[in-house]
Amino acid sequence: ETGVTQTPRHLVMGMTNKKSLKCEQHLGHNAMYWYKQSAKKPLELMFVYNFKEQTENNSVPSRFSPECPNSSHLFLHLHTLQPEDSALYLCASSRDNLAESSYEQYFGPGTRLTVT
Amino acid sequence: AQTVTQSQPEMSVQEAETVTLSCTYDTSESNYYLFWYKQPPSRQMILVIRQEAYKQQNATENRFSVNFQKAAKSFSLKISDSQLGDTAMYFCAFMTPVGGTYKYIFGTGTRLKVLA
């Protein structure tokens, strides 16, 4: 397994609930990402953080709120979700230095989210 | 805008045979990188192989090799001597540096089943 962990692995929540997804990387990377994976659709990049600073927000609804307290931890806070938000949420990390030639992403196992 | 297209939603191959997964992409960038990722059932996505666009030589990793046709914007993955453990979703991905960070775009994936 890679050095990216995600908790919980499965989550069922109602539309009025508030929950958080957690991601932790032990690879010394400085860039972290949230993706949404739905069946038969490309991976959708949601948020990108570089050195704890958010560098990309791909028009994600405000019911998804990311937090990156340090380069090793990334959270996704969820509130008032919709059933169409049910998906596999993947966290990934990478170095952010092309000169190191190790720019591929390392993925966590994902959190399978079901919104009822 | 960059796009990545995988035109084969599902494929199957007999164990020990060779299979090729196709991927095409569209970009106006000259500096970019291409990847194939593998996502086994209920397991983490891992990198299979990567190709720098400035390199003419096709990348190889053991039984995995690519056919990179830059002019045609094609990046196919060949798996030789297929094994049961190769059964997985395979995602083609494109990455380009943008404004101090990396922009990744994934295809919809090809589900490969290796038959005994």
Coordinates of C-alpha atoms in Angstrom, one line a residue:
Chain A
E1 CA 0.0 0.0 0.0
T2 CA 1.1 3.6 -0.6
G3 CA 1.8 6.1 2.2
V4 CA -1.6 7.9 1.9
T5 CA -4.3 6.9 4.3
Q6 CA -7.9 7.9 4.4
T7 CA -10.6 7.7 7.1
P8 CA -13.3 6.6 7.2
R9 CA -13.3 4.0 4.4
H10 CA -17.1 4.0 4.3
L11 CA -19.6 6.7 5.3
V12 CA -23.3 6.8 5.1
M13 CA -24.9 10.2 6.0
G14 CA -28.2 11.9 5.7
M15 CA -28.6 15.1 3.9
T16 CA -28.8 17.2 7.1
N17 CA -25.7 15.7 8.6
K18 CA -22.2 17.2 9.0
K19 CA -19.2 14.9 8.6
S20 CA -15.5 15.1 7.7
L21 CA -13.2 13.0 5.6
K22 CA -9.6 12.8 6.6
C23 CA -6.5 12.2 4.6
E24 CA -2.9 11.8 5.8
Q25 CA 0.2 11.3 3.8
H26 CA 3.5 10.0 5.1
L27 CA 5.6 10.6 2.0
G28 CA 7.0 14.1 2.7
H29 CA 5.0 15.5 -0.2
N30 CA 3.9 19.1 -0.3
A31 CA 0.9 19.0 -2.6
M32 CA -2.4 17.3 -1.7
Y33 CA -5.6 16.8 -3.8
W34 CA -9.2 15.8 -3.4
Y35 CA -10.9 13.9 -6.2
K36 CA -14.5 12.7 -6.7
Q37 CA -14.8 9.3 -8.5
S38 CA -18.2 8.5 -9.9
A39 CA -19.1 5.5 -12.1
K40 CA -18.4 6.1 -15.9
K41 CA -17.1 9.6 -15.4
P42 CA -13.6 10.9 -15.3
L43 CA -12.0 11.5 -12.0
E44 CA -13.1 15.0 -11.0
L45 CA -10.5 17.2 -9.4
M46 CA -12.0 19.1 -6.6
F47 CA -9.3 20.9 -4.6
V48 CA -5.5 21.3 -4.7
Y49 CA -3.3 22.4 -1.9
N50 CA 0.4 23.3 -2.2
F51 CA 2.3 24.0 1.0
K52 CA -1.0 24.3 2.8
E53 CA -2.3 26.9 0.4
Q54 CA -5.3 26.2 -1.7
T55 CA -4.3 26.6 -5.3
E56 CA -7.3 25.2 -7.1
N57 CA -11.0 25.0 -6.5
N58 CA -12.8 23.5 -9.5
S59 CA -16.2 25.1 -9.0
V60 CA -17.0 22.8 -6.2
P61 CA -20.3 23.6 -4.3
S62 CA -19.9 25.2 -1.0
R63 CA -21.3 22.2 0.8
F64 CA -17.8 20.8 0.4
S65 CA -15.3 22.6 2.5
P66 CA -11.6 21.6 2.4
E67 CA -9.0 22.2 5.2
C68 CA -5.3 21.7 5.1
P69 CA -3.7 22.5 8.5
N70 CA -0.3 21.2 7.4
S71 CA 1.4 19.5 4.4
S72 CA 0.6 16.1 5.8
H73 CA -3.1 16.4 6.5
L74 CA -6.1 17.2 4.4
F75 CA -9.7 17.3 5.4
L76 CA -13.0 17.5 3.5
H77 CA -15.9 18.9 5.6
L78 CA -19.3 17.9 4.4
H79 CA -22.7 19.5 5.2
T80 CA -26.2 19.4 3.7
L81 CA -25.1 17.0 0.9
Q82 CA -27.3 15.7 -1.9
P83 CA -27.8 12.1 -3.0
E84 CA -25.8 12.9 -6.2
D85 CA -22.8 13.6 -4.1
S86 CA -22.6 9.8 -3.4
A87 CA -19.3 8.7 -4.8
L88 CA -15.8 7.5 -3.9
Y89 CA -13.7 10.4 -2.7
L90 CA -10.0 10.0 -3.3
C91 CA -7.1 11.9 -1.7
A92 CA -3.8 12.1 -3.4
S93 CA -0.4 13.7 -2.8
S94 CA 2.6 14.5 -4.9
R95 CA 5.8 16.4 -4.8
D96 CA 5.6 19.9 -6.3
N97 CA 9.0 20.1 -7.8
L98 CA 9.5 19.1 -11.4
A99 CA 13.3 18.9 -10.9
E100 CA 12.9 16.0 -8.6
S101 CA 11.2 14.0 -11.4
S102 CA 8.7 12.4 -9.1
Y103 CA 5.6 14.3 -9.9
E104 CA 3.2 11.4 -10.1
Q105 CA 0.4 11.3 -7.7
Y106 CA 0.1 8.8 -4.9
F107 CA -3.5 7.9 -4.0
G108 CA -5.3 6.9 -0.8
P109 CA -7.8 4.0 -0.7
G110 CA -10.7 6.4 -0.8
T111 CA -13.8 7.0 1.2
R112 CA -17.0 5.5 -0.2
L113 CA -19.7 8.0 0.6
T114 CA -23.4 7.3 0.4
V115 CA -25.8 10.2 1.0
T116 CA -29.3 9.1 1.9
Chain B
A1 CA -8.9 22.9 -22.7
Q2 CA -7.1 19.6 -22.2
T3 CA -9.1 16.4 -22.5
V4 CA -8.3 12.7 -22.1
T5 CA -10.3 10.1 -23.9
Q6 CA -10.4 6.4 -23.3
S7 CA -12.7 4.9 -25.9
Q8 CA -12.8 1.3 -24.5
P9 CA -15.0 1.1 -21.4
E10 CA -14.4 -2.6 -20.9
M11 CA -12.0 -5.1 -22.3
S12 CA -11.1 -8.7 -21.6
V13 CA -8.0 -10.8 -22.4
Q14 CA -7.0 -14.4 -21.9
E15 CA -4.3 -15.0 -19.3
A16 CA -0.8 -14.9 -20.8
E17 CA -1.9 -13.0 -23.9
T18 CA -1.3 -9.4 -24.8
V19 CA -3.8 -6.5 -24.7
T20 CA -3.6 -2.9 -25.7
L21 CA -5.6 -0.1 -24.0
S22 CA -6.0 3.1 -26.0
C23 CA -5.9 6.7 -24.9
T24 CA -5.9 9.9 -26.8
Y25 CA -5.6 13.4 -25.5
D26 CA -5.9 16.9 -26.6
T27 CA -3.7 19.8 -25.6
S28 CA -1.9 22.8 -26.9
E29 CA 0.8 22.6 -24.3
S30 CA 4.3 21.5 -25.3
N31 CA 5.4 20.5 -21.8
Y32 CA 3.4 17.7 -20.3
Y33 CA 3.5 14.2 -18.9
L34 CA 1.3 11.2 -19.4
F35 CA 0.5 8.4 -17.0
W36 CA -1.3 5.1 -16.7
Y37 CA -2.8 4.3 -13.3
K38 CA -4.2 1.0 -12.2
Q39 CA -7.1 0.7 -9.7
P40 CA -7.7 -3.0 -8.7
P41 CA -11.1 -3.8 -7.3
S42 CA -11.4 -2.3 -3.8
R43 CA -7.8 -1.3 -3.7
Q44 CA -5.8 1.9 -4.1
M45 CA -4.9 3.4 -7.4
I46 CA -1.2 3.0 -8.2
L47 CA 1.0 4.3 -11.0
V48 CA 1.8 1.8 -13.7
I49 CA 3.9 3.8 -16.1
R50 CA 4.7 7.4 -17.0
Q51 CA 6.0 9.1 -20.1
E52 CA 7.6 12.6 -20.5
A53 CA 6.4 14.3 -23.6
Y54 CA 9.9 15.5 -24.5
K55 CA 11.2 11.9 -24.6
Q56 CA 10.8 10.1 -27.9
Q57 CA 11.6 6.7 -26.5
N58 CA 8.6 4.8 -25.3
A59 CA 8.5 4.0 -21.6
T60 CA 8.6 0.4 -20.4
E61 CA 8.1 -1.2 -17.0
N62 CA 8.5 -5.0 -17.1
R63 CA 5.4 -6.3 -18.8
F64 CA 3.9 -2.8 -19.3
S65 CA 4.9 -0.6 -22.2
V66 CA 3.5 2.4 -24.0
N67 CA 3.1 3.5 -27.6
F68 CA 3.5 7.2 -27.4
Q69 CA 2.6 9.0 -30.7
K70 CA 3.0 12.7 -30.0
A71 CA 1.8 14.0 -33.3
A72 CA -1.3 11.9 -33.1
K73 CA -1.7 12.6 -29.4
S74 CA -2.0 9.0 -28.6
F75 CA -0.7 7.1 -25.6
S76 CA -1.7 3.4 -25.6
L77 CA -0.7 0.9 -22.9
K78 CA 0.4 -2.6 -23.9
I79 CA 0.2 -5.4 -21.3
S80 CA 2.2 -8.5 -22.2
D81 CA 1.8 -11.9 -20.7
S82 CA -1.4 -10.8 -18.9
Q83 CA -1.9 -12.1 -15.4
L84 CA -5.0 -12.5 -13.3
G85 CA -3.7 -9.7 -11.0
D86 CA -3.8 -7.3 -13.9
T87 CA -7.6 -7.3 -13.6
A88 CA -8.4 -3.6 -12.7
M89 CA -9.6 -0.3 -13.9
Y90 CA -6.9 1.5 -15.9
F91 CA -6.9 5.3 -16.1
C92 CA -5.0 7.4 -18.5
A93 CA -3.9 10.7 -17.2
F94 CA -2.3 13.9 -18.5
M95 CA -0.4 16.4 -16.4
T96 CA 1.0 19.8 -17.2
P97 CA 2.6 22.5 -15.0
V98 CA 0.3 25.5 -14.6
G99 CA 1.1 28.5 -12.6
G100 CA 3.5 26.9 -10.1
T101 CA 1.4 23.8 -9.6
Y102 CA 0.4 20.7 -11.6
K103 CA -2.8 20.2 -13.5
Y104 CA -3.9 16.6 -13.8
I105 CA -6.7 15.4 -16.1
F106 CA -7.9 11.8 -16.1
G107 CA -9.9 9.7 -18.6
T108 CA -13.0 7.7 -17.8
G109 CA -11.1 4.5 -17.4
T110 CA -11.0 1.1 -19.1
R111 CA -12.1 -1.9 -17.0
L112 CA -9.8 -4.8 -17.9
K113 CA -10.7 -8.4 -17.0
V114 CA -8.1 -11.1 -17.3
L115 CA -9.6 -14.5 -17.9
A116 CA -8.2 -17.7 -16.6

